[in-house]
Amino acid sequence: MLVYEILRKKLDGELNTKEEIFRLVNGYVFGEVTPEQMAAWLAAVYIRGMSDEEVWWLTEAMAKSGRMVNLSEIEGIKVDKHSTGGVGDKVSIVVVPLVASSGVPVAKLTGRALGHTGGTADKLESIPNIRLDLSEKEFVSQVRRIGCAIAVATEDIAPADKKIYALRDKTATIASIPLIVSSILSKKLAGGADAFVFDVKFGDGAFIRKLEDAQKLAEGLVKTAKLAGKKAVAIISSMEQPLGHAIGNAIEVVEAIEVLKGKGPEDVRELCLEIAAQMLWLGGVVTNSKEGKSKAMELLNSGAALEKFRDLIIAQGGDAKIIDQPEKLPQPSCKVEVRSGQSGVISAIATRELGLIAGQMGAGRIVDEKVDPAAGIIVMKKIGDFVNYDETIAILQSNKPIVNDLVVKVRACFKFGEGVKKPPILAGFVG
Ligand code: URA
């Protein structure tokens, strides 16, 4: 089949076959399909959409374009979770050891900070000496030994997605649900788990702004994962404000440890319990998610989840003393408090902007490639909180000088208004 004919079919609104989609994806990876041809096909998908089978074939082709992690030596149902990314999202640091402490194995490949969103790999790397560059052998053997591992996803995981994503970015075809579903799921399938919980975020700090679009993405992810023969559910959660108080790396690890100690901010705790409950249910240790939630609470309250996190840090070469002595984590040379400057109730927080500012201060890769583990923002007040004009609404920290311009920008991220309610963290479920 000519590539020309594959494109013509999609442009004319016809369906592509599995063979055609594999031909296109592999051809693009190996340079036989040109960027112009691929761009035309992506634009056609953007406008015409894809059938459920086409989305699955595209996902499969991209997953199989690189290394497929083999977890078959690990006994039990391997459950993974994926977040579509947000500001202050430290959920993986909590739920991986939490779920593993129940006996459900969790083998997690994770990413780095991107744009205004943080990355679990960067956050964990603030723990002195920890290694996230595990080989597949080390990764699998650690999960067999202690029940969990977190490693950074290498370049050979779904390389077709990287190449296609870069082209989508240049051709304004990112915002297509079938393309997003196959991009996310191809990387997850290559990670080798049997079951997935997706945390699809919406709101100002999320990649998807509108709740209805998050709902469509959640449905697409669950449907396609099921076509791939996997168990899957999705939770839709709000990113209208940062998750918890900490945005950064070391400070997010501290907050995650607080949650593992049975404390921590209510929104982080609630989201972690919900995701863990679904993972425990998919992993087969409870018969429904309500039981899963009680089990997850029990694992937090008994200290089992925290001990599993200690095991994980030690297994990956890190200094587990940070659990009891968080001051051993990297500390900033510079800290500045941001005062409100007005009295009233906070009605909105420019979350994406806060994520970008944290990134600029060194928490992400916006200015330098090298991340400053101590940099970040502690958000002291959230939506629905009353503040006096001289109260601290945020604390900025960095190893670079913090200029007044940043203080002004952070203050402007907090909006004030009347009749405001605290937004719920959980907004939907797709099962
Ligand atoms: N995240 C991904 O991994 N892929 C997309 O297409 C969008 C967000």
PDB file of N, CA and C in Angstrom, residues 230-296:
ATOM      1  N   LYS A 230      -5.889  -4.797  28.926  1.00  0.00           N
ATOM      2  CA  LYS A 230      -5.478  -4.390  30.280  1.00  0.00           C
ATOM      3  C   LYS A 230      -6.710  -3.978  31.087  1.00  0.00           C
ATOM      4  N   LYS A 231      -6.563  -4.045  32.426  1.00  0.00           N
ATOM      5  CA  LYS A 231      -7.609  -3.503  33.291  1.00  0.00           C
ATOM      6  C   LYS A 231      -7.285  -2.017  33.472  1.00  0.00           C
ATOM      7  N   ALA A 232      -8.291  -1.167  33.472  1.00  0.00           N
ATOM      8  CA  ALA A 232      -8.003   0.260  33.598  1.00  0.00           C
ATOM      9  C   ALA A 232      -9.186   1.042  34.143  1.00  0.00           C
ATOM     10  N   VAL A 233      -8.887   2.060  34.938  1.00  0.00           N
ATOM     11  CA  VAL A 233      -9.884   3.047  35.360  1.00  0.00           C
ATOM     12  C   VAL A 233      -9.218   4.426  35.294  1.00  0.00           C
ATOM     13  N   ALA A 234     -10.060   5.464  35.287  1.00  0.00           N
ATOM     14  CA  ALA A 234      -9.502   6.823  35.317  1.00  0.00           C
ATOM     15  C   ALA A 234     -10.225   7.647  36.368  1.00  0.00           C
ATOM     16  N   ILE A 235      -9.444   8.479  37.032  1.00  0.00           N
ATOM     17  CA  ILE A 235      -9.987   9.442  37.992  1.00  0.00           C
ATOM     18  C   ILE A 235      -9.791  10.802  37.357  1.00  0.00           C
ATOM     19  N   ILE A 236     -10.788  11.666  37.474  1.00  0.00           N
ATOM     20  CA  ILE A 236     -10.608  13.020  36.944  1.00  0.00           C
ATOM     21  C   ILE A 236     -10.418  13.939  38.148  1.00  0.00           C
ATOM     22  N   SER A 237      -9.320  14.676  38.171  1.00  0.00           N
ATOM     23  CA  SER A 237      -9.053  15.500  39.353  1.00  0.00           C
ATOM     24  C   SER A 237      -8.731  16.939  38.963  1.00  0.00           C
ATOM     25  N   SER A 238      -9.020  17.828  39.915  1.00  0.00           N
ATOM     26  CA  SER A 238      -8.893  19.260  39.653  1.00  0.00           C
ATOM     27  C   SER A 238      -7.458  19.764  39.785  1.00  0.00           C
ATOM     28  N   MET A 239      -7.070  20.598  38.854  1.00  0.00           N
ATOM     29  CA  MET A 239      -5.779  21.278  38.902  1.00  0.00           C
ATOM     30  C   MET A 239      -6.058  22.789  38.813  1.00  0.00           C
ATOM     31  N   GLU A 240      -7.193  23.187  39.441  1.00  0.00           N
ATOM     32  CA  GLU A 240      -7.542  24.617  39.463  1.00  0.00           C
ATOM     33  C   GLU A 240      -6.659  25.364  40.436  1.00  0.00           C
ATOM     34  N   GLN A 241      -5.987  24.599  41.306  1.00  0.00           N
ATOM     35  CA  GLN A 241      -4.997  25.192  42.211  1.00  0.00           C
ATOM     36  C   GLN A 241      -3.911  24.147  42.425  1.00  0.00           C
ATOM     37  N   PRO A 242      -2.734  24.543  42.907  1.00  0.00           N
ATOM     38  CA  PRO A 242      -1.665  23.541  43.094  1.00  0.00           C
ATOM     39  C   PRO A 242      -2.134  22.444  44.040  1.00  0.00           C
ATOM     40  N   LEU A 243      -1.604  21.252  43.843  1.00  0.00           N
ATOM     41  CA  LEU A 243      -1.951  20.125  44.716  1.00  0.00           C
ATOM     42  C   LEU A 243      -1.099  20.237  45.987  1.00  0.00           C
ATOM     43  N   GLY A 244      -1.752  20.351  47.127  1.00  0.00           N
ATOM     44  CA  GLY A 244      -1.020  20.519  48.387  1.00  0.00           C
ATOM     45  C   GLY A 244      -0.446  21.916  48.482  1.00  0.00           C
ATOM     46  N   HIS A 245       0.661  22.036  49.219  1.00  0.00           N
ATOM     47  CA  HIS A 245       1.276  23.359  49.401  1.00  0.00           C
ATOM     48  C   HIS A 245       2.601  23.489  48.659  1.00  0.00           C
ATOM     49  N   ALA A 246       3.297  22.366  48.458  1.00  0.00           N
ATOM     50  CA  ALA A 246       4.656  22.440  47.921  1.00  0.00           C
ATOM     51  C   ALA A 246       4.684  22.295  46.395  1.00  0.00           C
ATOM     52  N   ILE A 247       5.431  23.202  45.734  1.00  0.00           N
ATOM     53  CA  ILE A 247       5.702  23.094  44.293  1.00  0.00           C
ATOM     54  C   ILE A 247       7.220  23.130  44.160  1.00  0.00           C
ATOM     55  N   GLY A 248       7.812  22.038  43.766  1.00  0.00           N
ATOM     56  CA  GLY A 248       9.267  22.004  43.647  1.00  0.00           C
ATOM     57  C   GLY A 248       9.736  20.571  43.661  1.00  0.00           C
ATOM     58  N   ASN A 249      10.890  20.327  44.258  1.00  0.00           N
ATOM     59  CA  ASN A 249      11.432  18.965  44.275  1.00  0.00           C
ATOM     60  C   ASN A 249      11.582  18.470  45.714  1.00  0.00           C
ATOM     61  N   ALA A 250      12.640  18.915  46.432  1.00  0.00           N
ATOM     62  CA  ALA A 250      12.820  18.459  47.825  1.00  0.00           C
ATOM     63  C   ALA A 250      11.582  18.767  48.667  1.00  0.00           C
ATOM     64  N   ILE A 251      10.986  19.942  48.471  1.00  0.00           N
ATOM     65  CA  ILE A 251       9.825  20.308  49.313  1.00  0.00           C
ATOM     66  C   ILE A 251       8.616  19.422  49.006  1.00  0.00           C
ATOM     67  N   GLU A 252       8.544  18.905  47.788  1.00  0.00           N
ATOM     68  CA  GLU A 252       7.440  17.977  47.479  1.00  0.00           C
ATOM     69  C   GLU A 252       7.690  16.609  48.097  1.00  0.00           C
ATOM     70  N   VAL A 253       8.974  16.221  48.177  1.00  0.00           N
ATOM     71  CA  VAL A 253       9.303  14.942  48.833  1.00  0.00           C
ATOM     72  C   VAL A 253       8.895  15.044  50.310  1.00  0.00           C
ATOM     73  N   VAL A 254       9.196  16.182  50.929  1.00  0.00           N
ATOM     74  CA  VAL A 254       8.836  16.379  52.351  1.00  0.00           C
ATOM     75  C   VAL A 254       7.318  16.256  52.519  1.00  0.00           C
ATOM     76  N   GLU A 255       6.567  16.888  51.614  1.00  0.00           N
ATOM     77  CA  GLU A 255       5.099  16.842  51.725  1.00  0.00           C
ATOM     78  C   GLU A 255       4.572  15.422  51.511  1.00  0.00           C
ATOM     79  N   ALA A 256       5.188  14.699  50.564  1.00  0.00           N
ATOM     80  CA  ALA A 256       4.762  13.310  50.310  1.00  0.00           C
ATOM     81  C   ALA A 256       5.022  12.453  51.555  1.00  0.00           C
ATOM     82  N   ILE A 257       6.157  12.694  52.223  1.00  0.00           N
ATOM     83  CA  ILE A 257       6.480  11.928  53.444  1.00  0.00           C
ATOM     84  C   ILE A 257       5.445  12.234  54.539  1.00  0.00           C
ATOM     85  N   GLU A 258       5.020  13.487  54.611  1.00  0.00           N
ATOM     86  CA  GLU A 258       3.976  13.849  55.578  1.00  0.00           C
ATOM     87  C   GLU A 258       2.718  13.010  55.346  1.00  0.00           C
ATOM     88  N   VAL A 259       2.351  12.859  54.067  1.00  0.00           N
ATOM     89  CA  VAL A 259       1.152  12.059  53.736  1.00  0.00           C
ATOM     90  C   VAL A 259       1.407  10.590  54.107  1.00  0.00           C
ATOM     91  N   LEU A 260       2.614  10.109  53.821  1.00  0.00           N
ATOM     92  CA  LEU A 260       2.938   8.717  54.177  1.00  0.00           C
ATOM     93  C   LEU A 260       2.933   8.515  55.699  1.00  0.00           C
ATOM     94  N   LYS A 261       3.087   9.611  56.445  1.00  0.00           N
ATOM     95  CA  LYS A 261       3.034   9.519  57.912  1.00  0.00           C
ATOM     96  C   LYS A 261       1.603   9.661  58.421  1.00  0.00           C
ATOM     97  N   GLY A 262       0.630   9.697  57.472  1.00  0.00           N
ATOM     98  CA  GLY A 262      -0.781   9.805  57.872  1.00  0.00           C
ATOM     99  C   GLY A 262      -1.216  11.238  58.095  1.00  0.00           C
ATOM    100  N   LYS A 263      -0.348  12.200  57.701  1.00  0.00           N
ATOM    101  CA  LYS A 263      -0.704  13.624  57.876  1.00  0.00           C
ATOM    102  C   LYS A 263      -0.766  14.273  56.488  1.00  0.00           C
ATOM    103  N   GLY A 264      -0.250  15.492  56.371  1.00  0.00           N
ATOM    104  CA  GLY A 264      -0.173  16.149  55.057  1.00  0.00           C
ATOM    105  C   GLY A 264      -1.452  16.866  54.672  1.00  0.00           C
ATOM    106  N   PRO A 265      -1.394  17.668  53.594  1.00  0.00           N
ATOM    107  CA  PRO A 265      -2.564  18.437  53.156  1.00  0.00           C
ATOM    108  C   PRO A 265      -3.715  17.515  52.739  1.00  0.00           C
ATOM    109  N   GLU A 266      -4.932  17.956  53.038  1.00  0.00           N
ATOM    110  CA  GLU A 266      -6.121  17.128  52.812  1.00  0.00           C
ATOM    111  C   GLU A 266      -6.310  16.752  51.334  1.00  0.00           C
ATOM    112  N   ASP A 267      -6.049  17.708  50.405  1.00  0.00           N
ATOM    113  CA  ASP A 267      -6.293  17.391  48.983  1.00  0.00           C
ATOM    114  C   ASP A 267      -5.315  16.317  48.481  1.00  0.00           C
ATOM    115  N   VAL A 268      -4.059  16.389  48.928  1.00  0.00           N
ATOM    116  CA  VAL A 268      -3.075  15.382  48.476  1.00  0.00           C
ATOM    117  C   VAL A 268      -3.480  14.018  49.042  1.00  0.00           C
ATOM    118  N   ARG A 269      -3.837  14.028  50.320  1.00  0.00           N
ATOM    119  CA  ARG A 269      -4.210  12.783  50.994  1.00  0.00           C
ATOM    120  C   ARG A 269      -5.442  12.145  50.318  1.00  0.00           C
ATOM    121  N   GLU A 270      -6.436  12.996  50.019  1.00  0.00           N
ATOM    122  CA  GLU A 270      -7.670  12.468  49.424  1.00  0.00           C
ATOM    123  C   GLU A 270      -7.403  11.859  48.041  1.00  0.00           C
ATOM    124  N   LEU A 271      -6.610  12.567  47.233  1.00  0.00           N
ATOM    125  CA  LEU A 271      -6.318  12.058  45.884  1.00  0.00           C
ATOM    126  C   LEU A 271      -5.474  10.774  45.959  1.00  0.00           C
ATOM    127  N   CYS A 272      -4.494  10.767  46.854  1.00  0.00           N
ATOM    128  CA  CYS A 272      -3.640   9.561  46.996  1.00  0.00           C
ATOM    129  C   CYS A 272      -4.485   8.370  47.443  1.00  0.00           C
ATOM    130  N   LEU A 273      -5.382   8.592  48.384  1.00  0.00           N
ATOM    131  CA  LEU A 273      -6.212   7.480  48.885  1.00  0.00           C
ATOM    132  C   LEU A 273      -7.110   6.946  47.771  1.00  0.00           C
ATOM    133  N   GLU A 274      -7.652   7.859  46.966  1.00  0.00           N
ATOM    134  CA  GLU A 274      -8.553   7.432  45.881  1.00  0.00           C
ATOM    135  C   GLU A 274      -7.777   6.614  44.831  1.00  0.00           C
ATOM    136  N   ILE A 275      -6.610   7.116  44.439  1.00  0.00           N
ATOM    137  CA  ILE A 275      -5.814   6.410  43.426  1.00  0.00           C
ATOM    138  C   ILE A 275      -5.333   5.067  43.981  1.00  0.00           C
ATOM    139  N   ALA A 276      -4.860   5.079  45.223  1.00  0.00           N
ATOM    140  CA  ALA A 276      -4.379   3.833  45.841  1.00  0.00           C
ATOM    141  C   ALA A 276      -5.532   2.827  45.948  1.00  0.00           C
ATOM    142  N   ALA A 277      -6.722   3.316  46.302  1.00  0.00           N
ATOM    143  CA  ALA A 277      -7.882   2.421  46.452  1.00  0.00           C
ATOM    144  C   ALA A 277      -8.165   1.698  45.127  1.00  0.00           C
ATOM    145  N   GLN A 278      -8.107   2.466  44.030  1.00  0.00           N
ATOM    146  CA  GLN A 278      -8.371   1.859  42.713  1.00  0.00           C
ATOM    147  C   GLN A 278      -7.253   0.872  42.346  1.00  0.00           C
ATOM    148  N   MET A 279      -6.020   1.222  42.687  1.00  0.00           N
ATOM    149  CA  MET A 279      -4.886   0.325  42.375  1.00  0.00           C
ATOM    150  C   MET A 279      -4.995  -0.971  43.182  1.00  0.00           C
ATOM    151  N   LEU A 280      -5.420  -0.842  44.423  1.00  0.00           N
ATOM    152  CA  LEU A 280      -5.562  -2.040  45.270  1.00  0.00           C
ATOM    153  C   LEU A 280      -6.671  -2.935  44.722  1.00  0.00           C
ATOM    154  N   TRP A 281      -7.733  -2.299  44.221  1.00  0.00           N
ATOM    155  CA  TRP A 281      -8.842  -3.067  43.643  1.00  0.00           C
ATOM    156  C   TRP A 281      -8.387  -3.767  42.355  1.00  0.00           C
ATOM    157  N   LEU A 282      -7.697  -3.018  41.473  1.00  0.00           N
ATOM    158  CA  LEU A 282      -7.204  -3.633  40.227  1.00  0.00           C
ATOM    159  C   LEU A 282      -6.189  -4.727  40.528  1.00  0.00           C
ATOM    160  N   GLY A 283      -5.437  -4.546  41.605  1.00  0.00           N
ATOM    161  CA  GLY A 283      -4.412  -5.525  41.994  1.00  0.00           C
ATOM    162  C   GLY A 283      -4.990  -6.755  42.675  1.00  0.00           C
ATOM    163  N   GLY A 284      -6.298  -6.711  42.953  1.00  0.00           N
ATOM    164  CA  GLY A 284      -6.989  -7.906  43.457  1.00  0.00           C
ATOM    165  C   GLY A 284      -6.867  -8.155  44.952  1.00  0.00           C
ATOM    166  N   VAL A 285      -6.428  -7.151  45.742  1.00  0.00           N
ATOM    167  CA  VAL A 285      -6.336  -7.407  47.186  1.00  0.00           C
ATOM    168  C   VAL A 285      -7.589  -6.961  47.943  1.00  0.00           C
ATOM    169  N   VAL A 286      -8.478  -6.250  47.245  1.00  0.00           N
ATOM    170  CA  VAL A 286      -9.772  -5.895  47.848  1.00  0.00           C
ATOM    171  C   VAL A 286     -10.842  -6.131  46.783  1.00  0.00           C
ATOM    172  N   THR A 287     -12.115  -6.202  47.218  1.00  0.00           N
ATOM    173  CA  THR A 287     -13.154  -6.540  46.236  1.00  0.00           C
ATOM    174  C   THR A 287     -13.857  -5.308  45.662  1.00  0.00           C
ATOM    175  N   ASN A 288     -13.653  -4.150  46.279  1.00  0.00           N
ATOM    176  CA  ASN A 288     -14.202  -2.917  45.689  1.00  0.00           C
ATOM    177  C   ASN A 288     -13.370  -1.723  46.165  1.00  0.00           C
ATOM    178  N   SER A 289     -13.617  -0.555  45.554  1.00  0.00           N
ATOM    179  CA  SER A 289     -12.736   0.582  45.844  1.00  0.00           C
ATOM    180  C   SER A 289     -12.990   1.148  47.250  1.00  0.00           C
ATOM    181  N   LYS A 290     -14.214   0.921  47.797  1.00  0.00           N
ATOM    182  CA  LYS A 290     -14.489   1.408  49.164  1.00  0.00           C
ATOM    183  C   LYS A 290     -13.586   0.649  50.147  1.00  0.00           C
ATOM    184  N   GLU A 291     -13.534  -0.666  49.946  1.00  0.00           N
ATOM    185  CA  GLU A 291     -12.643  -1.480  50.778  1.00  0.00           C
ATOM    186  C   GLU A 291     -11.188  -1.058  50.544  1.00  0.00           C
ATOM    187  N   GLY A 292     -10.903  -0.715  49.289  1.00  0.00           N
ATOM    188  CA  GLY A 292      -9.547  -0.280  48.927  1.00  0.00           C
ATOM    189  C   GLY A 292      -9.149   0.957  49.700  1.00  0.00           C
ATOM    190  N   LYS A 293     -10.108   1.872  49.878  1.00  0.00           N
ATOM    191  CA  LYS A 293      -9.810   3.116  50.597  1.00  0.00           C
ATOM    192  C   LYS A 293      -9.516   2.821  52.072  1.00  0.00           C
ATOM    193  N   SER A 294     -10.320   1.936  52.669  1.00  0.00           N
ATOM    194  CA  SER A 294     -10.067   1.588  54.088  1.00  0.00           C
ATOM    195  C   SER A 294      -8.702   0.925  54.219  1.00  0.00           C
ATOM    196  N   LYS A 295      -8.399   0.047  53.260  1.00  0.00           N
ATOM    197  CA  LYS A 295      -7.114  -0.660  53.290  1.00  0.00           C
ATOM    198  C   LYS A 295      -5.955   0.347  53.150  1.00  0.00           C
ATOM    199  N   ALA A 296      -6.131   1.301  52.225  1.00  0.00           N
ATOM    200  CA  ALA A 296      -5.077   2.306  52.001  1.00  0.00           C
ATOM    201  C   ALA A 296      -4.866   3.136  53.269  1.00  0.00           C
TER     202      ALA A 296
END
